[in-house]
GROMACS .gro file of C-alpha atoms in nm:
model
  380
    1MET     CA    1   0.980   5.048  -0.448
    2ASP     CA    2   1.116   5.399  -0.391
    3GLU     CA    3   1.490   5.401  -0.456
    4ASP     CA    4   1.542   5.671  -0.192
    5VAL     CA    5   1.360   5.492   0.087
    6GLY     CA    6   1.585   5.315   0.332
    7GLU     CA    7   1.901   5.514   0.268
    8GLY     CA    8   1.922   5.611   0.637
    9ILE     CA    9   2.125   5.462   0.917
   10GLY     CA   10   2.060   5.104   0.817
   11GLY     CA   11   2.112   5.147   0.441
   12LYS     CA   12   1.918   4.977   0.162
   13LEU     CA   13   1.766   4.634   0.198
   14ASP     CA   14   1.832   4.463  -0.133
   15PHE     CA   15   1.673   4.136  -0.023
   16LEU     CA   16   1.328   4.299  -0.023
   17GLU     CA   17   1.363   4.353  -0.398
   18TYR     CA   18   1.332   3.976  -0.448
   19PHE     CA   19   0.984   3.996  -0.295
   20SER     CA   20   0.876   4.302  -0.495
   21ALA     CA   21   0.704   4.076  -0.751
   22LEU     CA   22   0.497   3.904  -0.481
   23PRO     CA   23   0.129   3.975  -0.561
   24ASP     CA   24  -0.053   4.169  -0.289
   25PRO     CA   25  -0.422   4.065  -0.295
   26ARG     CA   26  -0.532   4.370  -0.094
   27GLN     CA   27  -0.693   4.668  -0.266
   28SER     CA   28  -0.412   4.917  -0.321
   29LYS     CA   29  -0.613   5.225  -0.220
   30LYS     CA   30  -0.695   5.077   0.120
   31VAL     CA   31  -0.350   4.942   0.211
   32LEU     CA   32  -0.231   5.093   0.538
   33TYR     CA   33   0.069   4.864   0.569
   34PRO     CA   34   0.274   4.819   0.248
   35LEU     CA   35   0.385   4.463   0.187
   36ASP     CA   36   0.757   4.540   0.203
   37GLU     CA   37   0.706   4.693   0.549
   38VAL     CA   38   0.514   4.388   0.666
   39LEU     CA   39   0.785   4.153   0.539
   40LEU     CA   40   1.063   4.359   0.698
   41LEU     CA   41   0.879   4.372   1.029
   42THR     CA   42   0.818   3.997   1.032
   43LEU     CA   43   1.173   3.900   0.934
   44CYS     CA   44   1.325   4.130   1.198
   45ALA     CA   45   1.084   4.008   1.465
   46VAL     CA   46   1.157   3.641   1.395
   47LEU     CA   47   1.532   3.717   1.387
   48CYS     CA   48   1.492   3.852   1.740
   49GLY     CA   49   1.293   3.556   1.872
   50ALA     CA   50   0.928   3.613   1.777
   51ASP     CA   51   0.740   3.287   1.716
   52GLY     CA   52   0.387   3.403   1.629
   53TRP     CA   53   0.175   3.701   1.526
   54VAL     CA   54   0.133   3.835   1.881
   55SER     CA   55   0.507   3.857   1.938
   56VAL     CA   56   0.568   3.996   1.586
   57ALA     CA   57   0.312   4.272   1.652
   58LEU     CA   58   0.469   4.347   1.991
   59PHE     CA   59   0.813   4.372   1.830
   60GLY     CA   60   0.673   4.624   1.583
   61LYS     CA   61   0.545   4.850   1.858
   62GLN     CA   62   0.868   4.832   2.057
   63LYS     CA   63   1.107   4.870   1.761
   64LEU     CA   64   0.921   5.115   1.539
   65ASP     CA   65   1.206   5.367   1.543
   66PHE     CA   66   1.450   5.098   1.429
   67LEU     CA   67   1.218   4.983   1.148
   68ARG     CA   68   1.183   5.343   1.028
   69ARG     CA   69   1.554   5.346   0.945
   70TYR     CA   70   1.460   5.137   0.642
   71ARG     CA   71   1.098   5.212   0.553
   72PRO     CA   72   0.853   5.495   0.642
   73PHE     CA   73   0.597   5.293   0.843
   74ASP     CA   74   0.369   5.597   0.820
   75ASN     CA   75   0.082   5.406   0.980
   76GLY     CA   76   0.293   5.223   1.235
   77THR     CA   77   0.286   4.842   1.232
   78PRO     CA   78  -0.010   4.604   1.200
   79SER     CA   79  -0.180   4.424   1.486
   80HIS     CA   80  -0.148   4.049   1.526
   81ASP     CA   81  -0.492   3.998   1.369
   82GLN     CA   82  -0.397   4.209   1.069
   83LEU     CA   83  -0.071   4.018   1.029
   84GLY     CA   84  -0.261   3.692   1.022
   85LEU     CA   85  -0.499   3.821   0.755
   86ILE     CA   86  -0.217   3.957   0.538
   87PHE     CA   87  -0.005   3.641   0.546
   88GLY     CA   88  -0.312   3.423   0.509
   89ALA     CA   89  -0.402   3.600   0.184
   90LEU     CA   90  -0.056   3.587   0.024
   91ASP     CA   91  -0.013   3.312  -0.236
   92ALA     CA   92   0.213   3.051  -0.077
   93ALA     CA   93   0.366   2.923  -0.402
   94ALA     CA   94   0.450   3.277  -0.515
   95PHE     CA   95   0.600   3.353  -0.173
   96GLN     CA   96   0.822   3.044  -0.193
   97THR     CA   97   0.929   3.134  -0.547
   98CYS     CA   98   1.044   3.478  -0.427
   99PHE     CA   99   1.222   3.315  -0.134
  100ILE     CA  100   1.409   3.082  -0.370
  101ALA     CA  101   1.515   3.370  -0.595
  102TRP     CA  102   1.655   3.555  -0.293
  103THR     CA  103   1.828   3.244  -0.158
  104GLN     CA  104   1.996   3.167  -0.490
  105ALA     CA  105   2.134   3.520  -0.498
  106LEU     CA  106   2.248   3.477  -0.138
  107SER     CA  107   2.412   3.138  -0.190
  108GLY     CA  108   2.560   3.181  -0.538
  109ALA     CA  109   2.642   2.866  -0.735
  110ILE     CA  110   2.518   2.549  -0.565
  111SER     CA  111   2.769   2.270  -0.519
  112GLY     CA  112   2.797   1.952  -0.318
  113VAL     CA  113   2.498   1.776  -0.167
  114VAL     CA  114   2.146   1.919  -0.191
  115ALA     CA  115   1.939   1.721   0.058
  116ILE     CA  116   1.564   1.722  -0.001
  117ASP     CA  117   1.338   1.623   0.285
  118GLY     CA  118   0.997   1.703   0.428
  119LYS     CA  119   0.883   1.828   0.768
  120THR     CA  120   0.538   1.876   0.920
  121ALA     CA  121   0.455   2.166   1.153
  122ARG     CA  122   0.246   1.953   1.385
  123ARG     CA  123   0.022   2.219   1.541
  124SER     CA  124  -0.054   2.407   1.218
  125PHE     CA  125  -0.371   2.206   1.147
  126ASP     CA  126  -0.697   2.399   1.125
  127ARG     CA  127  -0.966   2.167   1.254
  128ALA     CA  128  -1.245   2.421   1.202
  129ALA     CA  129  -1.159   2.455   0.834
  130GLY     CA  130  -1.090   2.084   0.794
  131LYS     CA  131  -0.725   2.146   0.700
  132GLY     CA  132  -0.439   1.922   0.806
  133ALA     CA  133  -0.103   2.035   0.938
  134ILE     CA  134   0.126   2.208   0.687
  135HIS     CA  135   0.397   1.985   0.540
  136MET     CA  136   0.695   2.155   0.376
  137VAL     CA  137   0.955   1.995   0.149
  138SER     CA  138   1.289   2.176   0.182
  139ALA     CA  139   1.610   2.170  -0.018
  140TRP     CA  140   1.915   2.205   0.206
  141SER     CA  141   2.271   2.279   0.095
  142SER     CA  142   2.490   2.076   0.329
  143ARG     CA  143   2.805   2.262   0.219
  144GLN     CA  144   2.667   2.615   0.250
  145LYS     CA  145   2.435   2.538   0.542
  146LEU     CA  146   2.149   2.724   0.375
  147VAL     CA  147   1.788   2.645   0.293
  148LEU     CA  148   1.784   2.671  -0.086
  149GLY     CA  149   1.409   2.653  -0.119
  150ALA     CA  150   1.088   2.504   0.013
  151ARG     CA  151   0.754   2.394  -0.122
  152ALA     CA  152   0.432   2.331   0.066
  153VAL     CA  153   0.277   1.991  -0.002
  154ASN     CA  154  -0.078   2.019  -0.130
  155GLU     CA  155  -0.327   1.847   0.099
  156LYS     CA  156  -0.446   1.628  -0.188
  157SER     CA  157  -0.097   1.524  -0.296
  158ASN     CA  158   0.231   1.429  -0.132
  159GLU     CA  159   0.606   1.479  -0.154
  160ILE     CA  160   0.619   1.298  -0.488
  161THR     CA  161   0.445   1.593  -0.655
  162ALA     CA  162   0.610   1.868  -0.447
  163ILE     CA  163   0.969   1.755  -0.509
  164PRO     CA  164   0.961   1.801  -0.892
  165GLU     CA  165   0.802   2.145  -0.844
  166LEU     CA  166   1.084   2.242  -0.608
  167LEU     CA  167   1.352   2.104  -0.840
  168ASP     CA  168   1.214   2.314  -1.126
  169LEU     CA  169   1.294   2.629  -0.926
  170LEU     CA  170   1.648   2.537  -0.820
  171ALA     CA  171   1.975   2.574  -1.008
  172ILE     CA  172   2.117   2.230  -0.925
  173LYS     CA  173   2.364   2.181  -1.210
  174GLY     CA  174   2.667   1.988  -1.081
  175ALA     CA  175   2.510   1.910  -0.743
  176ILE     CA  176   2.430   1.573  -0.586
  177VAL     CA  177   2.061   1.558  -0.494
  178THR     CA  178   1.987   1.320  -0.206
  179ILE     CA  179   1.632   1.211  -0.124
  180ASP     CA  180   1.493   0.944   0.106
  181ALA     CA  181   1.279   0.657  -0.015
  182MET     CA  182   0.963   0.866  -0.057
  183GLY     CA  183   1.125   1.053  -0.345
  184CYS     CA  184   1.275   0.746  -0.508
  185GLN     CA  185   1.076   0.782  -0.830
  186LYS     CA  186   1.168   0.741  -1.196
  187LYS     CA  187   1.029   1.081  -1.297
  188ILE     CA  188   1.230   1.255  -1.023
  189ALA     CA  189   1.548   1.074  -1.130
  190ALA     CA  190   1.489   1.178  -1.492
  191LYS     CA  191   1.433   1.541  -1.391
  192ILE     CA  192   1.755   1.554  -1.189
  193ILE     CA  193   1.959   1.408  -1.476
  194ALA     CA  194   1.795   1.649  -1.719
  195ARG     CA  195   1.906   1.936  -1.492
  196LYS     CA  196   2.266   1.803  -1.519
  197ALA     CA  197   2.289   1.693  -1.157
  198ASP     CA  198   2.336   1.353  -0.990
  199TYR     CA  199   2.118   1.168  -0.742
  200VAL     CA  200   2.142   0.934  -0.445
  201PHE     CA  201   1.805   0.782  -0.350
  202GLY     CA  202   1.716   0.575  -0.047
  203LEU     CA  203   1.558   0.249  -0.151
  204LYS     CA  204   1.275   0.087   0.044
  205ARG     CA  205   0.969  -0.125  -0.018
  206ASN     CA  206   0.791   0.146  -0.218
  207GLN     CA  207   1.011   0.025  -0.507
  208GLY     CA  208   0.931  -0.340  -0.442
  209ARG     CA  209   1.100  -0.542  -0.718
  210LEU     CA  210   1.395  -0.304  -0.753
  211ARG     CA  211   1.457  -0.307  -0.381
  212ASP     CA  212   1.422  -0.684  -0.367
  213ASP     CA  213   1.670  -0.732  -0.653
  214VAL     CA  214   1.927  -0.499  -0.497
  215GLU     CA  215   1.892  -0.660  -0.155
  216LEU     CA  216   1.921  -1.011  -0.299
  217LEU     CA  217   2.240  -0.927  -0.487
  218PHE     CA  218   2.410  -0.765  -0.189
  219THR     CA  219   2.298  -1.035   0.054
  220GLU     CA  220   2.440  -1.310  -0.165
  221GLN     CA  221   2.764  -1.128  -0.247
  222TYR     CA  222   2.820  -1.005   0.109
  223ALA     CA  223   2.809  -1.367   0.225
  224ARG     CA  224   3.071  -1.454  -0.042
  225ASP     CA  225   3.284  -1.147   0.033
  226PHE     CA  226   3.197  -1.009  -0.312
  227LYS     CA  227   3.399  -1.268  -0.501
  228ASP     CA  228   3.172  -1.253  -0.805
  229ILE     CA  229   3.143  -0.878  -0.863
  230THR     CA  230   3.362  -0.569  -0.848
  231VAL     CA  231   3.283  -0.362  -0.541
  232SER     CA  232   3.414  -0.040  -0.388
  233ARG     CA  233   3.430  -0.029  -0.007
  234ALA     CA  234   3.451   0.235   0.264
  235ALA     CA  235   3.433   0.213   0.642
  236SER     CA  236   3.383   0.466   0.919
  237SER     CA  237   3.289   0.479   1.287
  238ASP     CA  238   3.202   0.732   1.551
  239ALA     CA  239   3.113   0.739   1.919
  240GLY     CA  240   2.912   0.970   2.139
  241HIS     CA  241   2.604   0.999   2.359
  242GLY     CA  242   2.659   0.649   2.496
  243ARG     CA  243   2.676   0.471   2.163
  244ILE     CA  244   2.935   0.343   1.918
  245GLU     CA  245   2.840   0.309   1.554
  246ALA     CA  246   3.039   0.144   1.275
  247ARG     CA  247   2.941   0.167   0.909
  248GLU     CA  248   3.055  -0.023   0.602
  249VAL     CA  249   2.956   0.104   0.259
  250PHE     CA  250   2.962  -0.118  -0.050
  251ALA     CA  251   2.903   0.019  -0.402
  252THR     CA  252   2.904  -0.162  -0.734
  253ASP     CA  253   2.839  -0.062  -1.094
  254ASP     CA  254   2.821  -0.427  -1.204
  255ILE     CA  255   2.450  -0.384  -1.273
  256ALA     CA  256   2.390  -0.456  -1.643
  257TRP     CA  257   2.142  -0.725  -1.543
  258LEU     CA  258   1.959  -0.476  -1.320
  259GLU     CA  259   1.932  -0.212  -1.593
  260GLU     CA  260   1.763  -0.466  -1.819
  261ARG     CA  261   1.490  -0.523  -1.560
  262HIS     CA  262   1.447  -0.167  -1.432
  263ASP     CA  263   1.449   0.141  -1.654
  264TRP     CA  264   1.595   0.424  -1.443
  265THR     CA  265   1.741   0.732  -1.610
  266GLY     CA  266   2.105   0.780  -1.517
  267LEU     CA  267   2.129   0.476  -1.288
  268ARG     CA  268   2.495   0.388  -1.255
  269SER     CA  269   2.556   0.218  -0.920
  270ILE     CA  270   2.380   0.047  -0.633
  271VAL     CA  271   2.483   0.076  -0.270
  272MET     CA  272   2.450  -0.109   0.060
  273VAL     CA  273   2.527   0.046   0.399
  274VAL     CA  274   2.580  -0.197   0.689
  275SER     CA  275   2.552  -0.031   1.029
  276THR     CA  276   2.634  -0.178   1.369
  277ARG     CA  277   2.526   0.030   1.667
  278GLU     CA  278   2.630  -0.052   2.025
  279THR     CA  279   2.439   0.106   2.314
  280ALA     CA  280   2.360   0.018   2.674
  281ARG     CA  281   2.061  -0.173   2.539
  282GLY     CA  282   2.277  -0.400   2.326
  283VAL     CA  283   2.387  -0.428   1.963
  284GLU     CA  284   2.166  -0.329   1.670
  285ASN     CA  285   2.237  -0.417   1.307
  286GLU     CA  286   2.085  -0.249   1.005
  287ARG     CA  287   2.121  -0.264   0.627
  288ARG     CA  288   2.014   0.020   0.403
  289PHE     CA  289   2.011   0.027   0.024
  290TYR     CA  290   2.049   0.307  -0.229
  291ILE     CA  291   2.058   0.370  -0.602
  292THR     CA  292   2.268   0.647  -0.754
  293SER     CA  293   2.379   0.806  -1.079
  294LEU     CA  294   2.731   0.842  -0.933
  295PRO     CA  295   3.012   0.603  -1.022
  296ALA     CA  296   3.076   0.322  -0.773
  297GLU     CA  297   3.308   0.518  -0.544
  298ALA     CA  298   3.212   0.412  -0.193
  299THR     CA  299   3.391   0.693  -0.010
  300ARG     CA  300   3.221   0.964  -0.216
  301ILE     CA  301   2.879   0.802  -0.193
  302ALA     CA  302   2.917   0.744   0.181
  303ALA     CA  303   2.995   1.114   0.229
  304ALA     CA  304   2.682   1.212   0.033
  305ILE     CA  305   2.464   0.979   0.241
  306ARG     CA  306   2.607   1.117   0.565
  307GLU     CA  307   2.561   1.476   0.448
  308HIS     CA  308   2.197   1.406   0.365
  309TRP     CA  309   2.120   1.360   0.732
  310GLY     CA  310   2.244   1.714   0.795
  311VAL     CA  311   1.898   1.829   0.688
  312GLU     CA  312   1.766   1.671   1.009
  313ASN     CA  313   2.030   1.811   1.246
  314SER     CA  314   2.103   2.145   1.082
  315LEU     CA  315   1.753   2.237   0.962
  316HIS     CA  316   1.464   2.041   1.111
  317TRP     CA  317   1.615   2.018   1.459
  318LEU     CA  318   1.692   2.391   1.461
  319LEU     CA  319   1.341   2.475   1.343
  320ASP     CA  320   1.196   2.273   1.629
  321VAL     CA  321   1.434   2.377   1.907
  322ASN     CA  322   1.513   2.740   1.820
  323PHE     CA  323   1.202   2.840   1.624
  324ARG     CA  324   0.946   2.618   1.805
  325ASP     CA  325   0.815   2.500   1.469
  326ASP     CA  326   0.611   2.214   1.610
  327ASP     CA  327   0.448   2.442   1.869
  328CYS     CA  328   0.349   2.716   1.624
  329ARG     CA  329  -0.031   2.754   1.613
  330ILE     CA  330  -0.057   2.976   1.305
  331ARG     CA  331  -0.329   2.798   1.109
  332LYS     CA  332  -0.541   3.021   0.885
  333LYS     CA  333  -0.536   2.989   0.506
  334ASN     CA  334  -0.184   3.036   0.360
  335ALA     CA  335  -0.036   3.185   0.678
  336PRO     CA  336   0.123   2.858   0.806
  337ALA     CA  337   0.315   2.800   0.480
  338ASN     CA  338   0.419   3.164   0.451
  339PHE     CA  339   0.533   3.196   0.813
  340THR     CA  340   0.726   2.872   0.775
  341SER     CA  341   0.903   3.025   0.474
  342VAL     CA  342   0.987   3.332   0.686
  343LYS     CA  343   1.147   3.106   0.947
  344ARG     CA  344   1.361   2.941   0.681
  345ALA     CA  345   1.461   3.284   0.551
  346THR     CA  346   1.551   3.381   0.907
  347LEU     CA  347   1.764   3.073   0.948
  348ASN     CA  348   1.957   3.167   0.632
  349ALA     CA  349   2.001   3.522   0.760
  350LEU     CA  350   2.140   3.395   1.090
  351ARG     CA  351   2.380   3.165   0.905
  352LYS     CA  352   2.516   3.472   0.727
  353ALA     CA  353   2.523   3.679   1.046
  354PRO     CA  354   2.864   3.787   1.179
  355GLY     CA  355   3.021   3.596   1.467
  356LYS     CA  356   3.049   3.233   1.568
  357ASP     CA  357   2.776   3.229   1.830
  358SER     CA  358   2.505   2.964   1.828
  359MET     CA  359   2.179   3.021   1.645
  360LYS     CA  360   2.002   3.080   1.976
  361SER     CA  361   2.266   3.328   2.092
  362LYS     CA  362   2.252   3.522   1.765
  363ARG     CA  363   1.878   3.567   1.804
  364LEU     CA  364   1.924   3.691   2.159
  365ILE     CA  365   2.198   3.935   2.057
  366ALA     CA  366   1.985   4.063   1.766
  367GLY     CA  367   1.702   4.132   2.010
  368TRP     CA  368   1.929   4.317   2.252
  369ASP     CA  369   2.161   4.502   2.015
  370GLU     CA  370   2.014   4.703   1.726
  371THR     CA  371   2.359   4.753   1.578
  372TYR     CA  372   2.399   4.375   1.547
  373LEU     CA  373   2.049   4.341   1.398
  374ALA     CA  374   2.139   4.609   1.143
  375LYS     CA  375   2.455   4.417   1.048
  376ILE     CA  376   2.248   4.104   0.985
  377LEU     CA  377   2.022   4.299   0.750
  378GLU     CA  378   2.322   4.446   0.570
  379ASN     CA  379   2.448   4.095   0.490
  380LEU     CA  380   2.127   4.012   0.306
   0.00000   0.00000   0.00000
């Protein structure tokens, strides 16, 4: 990229440098719209509320003068059809790798809980091409409130293969990686330990004998008030939206017998969470089980489990409500995965944006106030 381009009113855009290695499959001599211009256009448009190619193209026409503060845009901006073709042709894995490199520079050293979870964009299926809806596995930093990375799940695989690929791209040393039962796999545990991080995995029937053994131990000892083993305990409660929920967390590292039967790298403690939820419908009781490489410190483990669910409220919910992720009908080739990555990049940009307004309000202000939009770009 030209070092002198973009030195105008808005200044340089360093974040685009992280996408400079992204392969452009178009023939260079026929490119009317350079890739950095297309990426800048799309990011700015989504920051200001665009949710598809039509609205991105409209933003480009209306805000061409603003965009030219940063790049020449000699041929203007592409149409919605051209945007779809460009993003459909870009390699999704390479796009996500560039996104992760930018995010790691944005976030700095990762610490605390890294929650890994998947989400499907329900209307992204392409029936004509026989392609299902795009499913993305994301890594979320609960402490920094940033999407650290994402990986599209191959149609012929599942999260079990996507999670190790995502972990390979993240600098997770010293973090606590939390994953629900789908990712509770020996190879994933070994990879996390090899990367010098810890794990907390949800435990369900996909790990049949291990889950059965853990449940049996806790059921027996809970009935005896844990007289036979050493256990760490923590309790918490909260109320809101017409419900009251109380939680008890029990953790024990008295598991030598378990380690003999199940070979899990780094396994140090097992955990049971007992929840009691009171609503107008009555009282509901639930028991959930976990395995972890952390020592049996119930308070610390309970905090990690609670923080894991932040990926639902702080990422997936925002993508649905503020970015209309489930309503997005972008479907062709790699475009759904790439546009989903743009939305995650936008969410990170808004987290770094000045002010304490809500995510929705920041998008509105960015659309109304070019000075505010410029400040968001400067923070990237």
